[in-house]
């Protein structure tokens, strides 16, 4: 009876966690669409107008080049936001299938992405797999935004009682990194919050010439 009670309690906890993840996914998708898509769309229009005015008034070539670069970043961010929203809304169940679709989408955007799933991926609970998938989407979006043109490597190691996600990409050369005031941060607080929903811990930062995102989630 005690074993049955524990299994019942565990099942109820998993259902609550799955519901929380679904709500979080919907919220994230809305936030990306409402904040990023709308803001970046308006920014692209403003930068187009600023470029036209700068050229017409004979502005310094460096100023015009920076305006054009900012416009490209905003347009790329708009495309990336759309793909992120689409991915969050339609990722299939199962960590293998979800990662496969994420990688396919990233490659369609011109990224070079390798993925390696090790261990017993079928043991990863659905709520945990969904969080791992959403973190992978954002990690790849950040890699494309902050180190464009660099390859990314995704490694998922699924054990009997925990799963580890690792997304790594080479840091862009200093001269090719976006201006801090334009590119913004890596969105780490939001990613950490998503990991904590399922009891995970996320770390991110530079190491040996790479930007590395790691998240470990125990599930038993």
Tab-separated table of C-alpha atoms in Angstrom:
chain	number	residue	atom	x	y	z
A	1	UNK	CA	0.000	0.000	0.000
A	2	UNK	CA	2.842	2.365	0.817
A	3	UNK	CA	4.394	1.615	-2.587
A	4	UNK	CA	1.054	2.257	-4.287
A	5	UNK	CA	0.698	5.536	-2.402
A	6	UNK	CA	4.161	6.615	-3.501
A	7	UNK	CA	3.428	5.754	-7.142
A	8	UNK	CA	0.110	7.598	-6.969
A	9	UNK	CA	1.780	10.631	-5.418
A	10	UNK	CA	4.566	10.524	-8.006
A	11	UNK	CA	2.039	10.307	-10.850
A	12	UNK	CA	0.093	13.262	-9.463
A	13	UNK	CA	3.317	15.262	-9.096
A	14	UNK	CA	4.286	14.470	-12.708
A	15	UNK	CA	0.860	15.568	-13.945
A	16	UNK	CA	1.140	18.818	-11.991
A	17	UNK	CA	4.612	19.394	-13.387
A	18	UNK	CA	3.433	18.634	-16.934
A	19	UNK	CA	0.574	21.114	-16.550
A	20	UNK	CA	2.991	23.729	-15.227
A	21	UNK	CA	5.333	23.147	-18.162
A	22	UNK	CA	2.491	23.474	-20.677
A	23	UNK	CA	1.422	26.744	-19.092
A	24	UNK	CA	5.018	27.968	-19.054
A	25	UNK	CA	5.462	27.031	-22.712
A	26	UNK	CA	2.342	28.969	-23.670
A	27	UNK	CA	3.487	31.959	-21.623
A	28	UNK	CA	6.951	31.895	-23.187
A	29	UNK	CA	5.477	31.753	-26.681
A	30	UNK	CA	3.195	34.702	-25.925
A	31	UNK	CA	6.045	36.699	-24.419
A	32	UNK	CA	8.317	36.084	-27.395
A	33	UNK	CA	5.596	37.044	-29.828
A	34	UNK	CA	4.276	40.073	-27.980
A	35	UNK	CA	7.544	41.544	-26.743
A	36	UNK	CA	10.169	40.521	-29.280
A	37	UNK	CA	8.210	40.179	-32.515
A	38	UNK	CA	6.243	43.395	-32.123
A	39	UNK	CA	9.174	45.393	-30.791
A	40	UNK	CA	11.628	44.137	-33.386
A	41	UNK	CA	9.132	44.708	-36.189
A	42	UNK	CA	8.787	48.340	-35.143
A	43	UNK	CA	12.556	48.637	-34.732
A	44	UNK	CA	13.173	47.390	-38.286
A	45	UNK	CA	10.822	50.071	-39.646
A	46	UNK	CA	12.500	52.803	-37.582
A	47	UNK	CA	15.980	51.711	-38.658
A	48	UNK	CA	14.920	51.699	-42.320
A	49	UNK	CA	13.753	55.294	-41.896
A	50	UNK	CA	16.926	56.254	-40.003
A	51	UNK	CA	19.105	54.798	-42.760
A	52	UNK	CA	17.223	56.744	-45.424
A	53	UNK	CA	17.535	60.003	-43.467
A	54	UNK	CA	21.229	59.387	-42.743
A	55	UNK	CA	22.032	58.769	-46.399
A	56	UNK	CA	19.986	61.774	-47.531
A	57	UNK	CA	21.814	64.076	-45.092
A	58	UNK	CA	25.255	62.773	-46.003
A	59	UNK	CA	25.995	61.133	-42.652
A	60	UNK	CA	29.368	59.557	-41.980
A	61	UNK	CA	29.750	56.155	-43.658
A	62	UNK	CA	30.522	54.494	-40.331
A	63	UNK	CA	27.229	55.772	-38.910
A	64	UNK	CA	25.293	54.456	-41.912
A	65	UNK	CA	27.067	51.092	-41.661
A	66	UNK	CA	26.165	50.778	-37.987
A	67	UNK	CA	22.536	51.624	-38.706
A	68	UNK	CA	22.456	48.975	-41.438
A	69	UNK	CA	24.096	46.440	-39.106
A	70	UNK	CA	21.528	47.157	-36.404
A	71	UNK	CA	18.760	46.745	-38.956
A	72	UNK	CA	20.114	43.328	-40.003
A	73	UNK	CA	20.300	42.242	-36.352
A	74	UNK	CA	16.716	43.337	-35.734
A	75	UNK	CA	15.464	41.554	-38.852
A	76	UNK	CA	17.365	38.383	-37.947
A	77	UNK	CA	15.984	38.575	-34.421
A	78	UNK	CA	12.471	38.844	-35.814
A	79	UNK	CA	12.967	35.669	-37.876
A	80	UNK	CA	14.536	33.842	-34.927
A	81	UNK	CA	11.661	34.885	-32.661
A	82	UNK	CA	9.123	33.507	-35.119
A	83	UNK	CA	10.946	30.194	-35.367
A	84	UNK	CA	11.244	29.995	-31.565
A	85	UNK	CA	7.509	30.601	-31.129
A	86	UNK	CA	6.685	28.003	-33.782
A	87	UNK	CA	9.003	25.474	-32.137
A	88	UNK	CA	7.527	26.024	-28.689
A	89	UNK	CA	4.014	25.557	-30.039
A	90	UNK	CA	4.562	22.437	-32.128
A	91	UNK	CA	7.434	20.414	-30.662
A	92	UNK	CA	6.540	16.700	-30.723
A	93	UNK	CA	6.440	14.528	-27.621
A	94	UNK	CA	9.601	12.651	-26.708
A	95	UNK	CA	13.018	14.199	-26.282
A	96	UNK	CA	14.495	12.461	-29.354
A	97	UNK	CA	11.759	13.686	-31.696
A	98	UNK	CA	11.755	17.183	-30.187
A	99	UNK	CA	15.522	17.584	-30.539
A	100	UNK	CA	15.358	16.269	-34.098
A	101	UNK	CA	12.839	18.933	-35.050
A	102	UNK	CA	14.783	21.656	-33.254
A	103	UNK	CA	17.984	20.731	-35.089
A	104	UNK	CA	16.164	20.590	-38.433
A	105	UNK	CA	14.779	24.078	-37.842
A	106	UNK	CA	18.169	25.452	-36.825
A	107	UNK	CA	19.832	23.978	-39.894
A	108	UNK	CA	17.126	25.519	-42.070
A	109	UNK	CA	18.282	28.894	-40.716
A	110	UNK	CA	21.834	28.151	-41.895
A	111	UNK	CA	23.290	26.944	-38.593
A	112	UNK	CA	25.700	24.019	-38.349
A	113	UNK	CA	24.356	21.881	-35.510
A	114	UNK	CA	25.400	18.444	-34.261
A	115	UNK	CA	23.331	16.517	-31.737
A	116	UNK	CA	24.282	13.528	-29.600
A	117	UNK	CA	21.673	11.823	-27.398
A	118	UNK	CA	23.133	9.267	-25.024
A	119	UNK	CA	21.671	6.849	-22.517
A	120	UNK	CA	18.046	5.980	-21.819
A	121	UNK	CA	16.166	8.877	-23.379
A	122	UNK	CA	12.844	7.035	-23.022
A	123	UNK	CA	13.166	7.365	-19.242
A	124	UNK	CA	13.078	11.172	-19.361
A	125	UNK	CA	9.646	12.300	-18.093
A	126	UNK	CA	7.575	14.327	-20.536
A	127	UNK	CA	7.651	17.570	-18.481
A	128	UNK	CA	11.430	17.341	-18.125
A	129	UNK	CA	11.873	16.601	-21.830
A	130	UNK	CA	9.774	19.629	-22.759
A	131	UNK	CA	11.878	21.928	-20.594
A	132	UNK	CA	15.090	20.470	-22.038
A	133	UNK	CA	13.696	21.083	-25.531
A	134	UNK	CA	12.701	24.688	-24.798
A	135	UNK	CA	16.112	25.409	-23.268
A	136	UNK	CA	17.767	23.967	-26.373
A	137	UNK	CA	15.693	26.255	-28.610
A	138	UNK	CA	16.770	29.332	-26.666
A	139	UNK	CA	20.407	28.254	-26.394
A	140	UNK	CA	20.592	27.857	-30.182
A	141	UNK	CA	18.820	31.176	-30.715
A	142	UNK	CA	21.389	32.847	-28.459
A	143	UNK	CA	24.254	31.154	-30.302
A	144	UNK	CA	22.949	32.379	-33.636
A	145	UNK	CA	22.438	35.879	-32.257
A	146	UNK	CA	25.662	36.340	-30.296
A	147	UNK	CA	28.068	34.204	-32.349
A	148	UNK	CA	26.620	34.090	-35.878
A	149	UNK	CA	28.231	31.576	-38.216
A	150	UNK	CA	29.669	29.405	-35.465
A	151	UNK	CA	28.722	25.700	-35.165
A	152	UNK	CA	26.777	24.429	-32.164
A	153	UNK	CA	26.901	21.067	-30.437
A	154	UNK	CA	24.011	19.628	-28.428
A	155	UNK	CA	24.651	16.751	-26.036
A	156	UNK	CA	21.937	15.089	-23.975
A	157	UNK	CA	22.925	12.373	-21.519
A	158	UNK	CA	19.903	10.588	-20.067
A	159	UNK	CA	20.584	8.418	-17.032
A	160	UNK	CA	18.326	6.370	-14.786
A	161	UNK	CA	17.628	9.253	-12.431
A	162	UNK	CA	18.686	12.478	-14.182
A	163	UNK	CA	19.282	14.064	-17.580
A	164	UNK	CA	22.053	16.473	-18.533
A	165	UNK	CA	21.807	18.966	-21.405
A	166	UNK	CA	24.897	20.662	-22.796
A	167	UNK	CA	24.816	23.182	-25.651
A	168	UNK	CA	28.177	24.621	-26.730
A	169	UNK	CA	29.343	26.943	-29.482
A	170	UNK	CA	32.660	28.763	-30.104
A	171	UNK	CA	32.741	32.372	-29.017
A	172	UNK	CA	32.737	34.823	-31.906
A	173	UNK	CA	35.950	36.818	-32.449
A	174	UNK	CA	35.787	40.108	-30.505
A	175	UNK	CA	35.568	42.159	-33.694
A	176	UNK	CA	32.522	40.162	-34.872
A	177	UNK	CA	30.539	40.214	-31.637
A	178	UNK	CA	27.379	42.355	-31.656
A	179	UNK	CA	27.508	45.654	-29.820
A	180	UNK	CA	26.385	45.043	-26.203
A	181	UNK	CA	23.886	47.856	-26.375
A	182	UNK	CA	22.284	46.335	-29.459
A	183	UNK	CA	22.374	42.618	-28.820
A	184	UNK	CA	21.274	42.554	-25.189
A	185	UNK	CA	21.874	39.702	-22.770
A	186	UNK	CA	21.624	35.963	-23.089
A	187	UNK	CA	18.269	35.704	-21.312
A	188	UNK	CA	19.766	33.464	-18.635
A	189	UNK	CA	17.354	34.378	-15.805
A	190	UNK	CA	14.369	33.145	-17.809
A	191	UNK	CA	16.171	29.937	-18.778
A	192	UNK	CA	17.120	29.275	-15.152
A	193	UNK	CA	13.515	29.784	-14.088
A	194	UNK	CA	12.346	27.210	-16.624
A	195	UNK	CA	14.915	24.707	-15.372
A	196	UNK	CA	13.834	25.271	-11.771
A	197	UNK	CA	10.200	24.470	-12.647
A	198	UNK	CA	11.190	20.802	-12.953
A	199	UNK	CA	13.813	20.863	-10.212
A	200	UNK	CA	16.786	21.453	-12.490
A	201	UNK	CA	19.822	23.691	-12.277
A	202	UNK	CA	21.179	25.640	-15.244
A	203	UNK	CA	24.594	27.228	-15.639
A	204	UNK	CA	25.979	29.215	-18.562
A	205	UNK	CA	29.165	31.036	-19.399
A	206	UNK	CA	32.410	31.076	-21.377
A	207	UNK	CA	34.961	28.273	-20.988
A	208	UNK	CA	38.027	27.551	-23.140
A	209	UNK	CA	36.840	29.645	-26.065
A	210	UNK	CA	33.253	28.378	-26.022
A	211	UNK	CA	29.933	29.543	-24.627
A	212	UNK	CA	28.489	26.587	-22.731
A	213	UNK	CA	24.968	26.113	-21.422
A	214	UNK	CA	24.441	23.148	-19.097
A	215	UNK	CA	21.323	21.988	-17.314
A	216	UNK	CA	20.944	18.944	-15.070
A	217	UNK	CA	17.458	17.779	-14.069
A	218	UNK	CA	16.912	14.900	-11.638
A	219	UNK	CA	13.656	12.994	-12.004
A	220	UNK	CA	13.716	10.271	-9.358
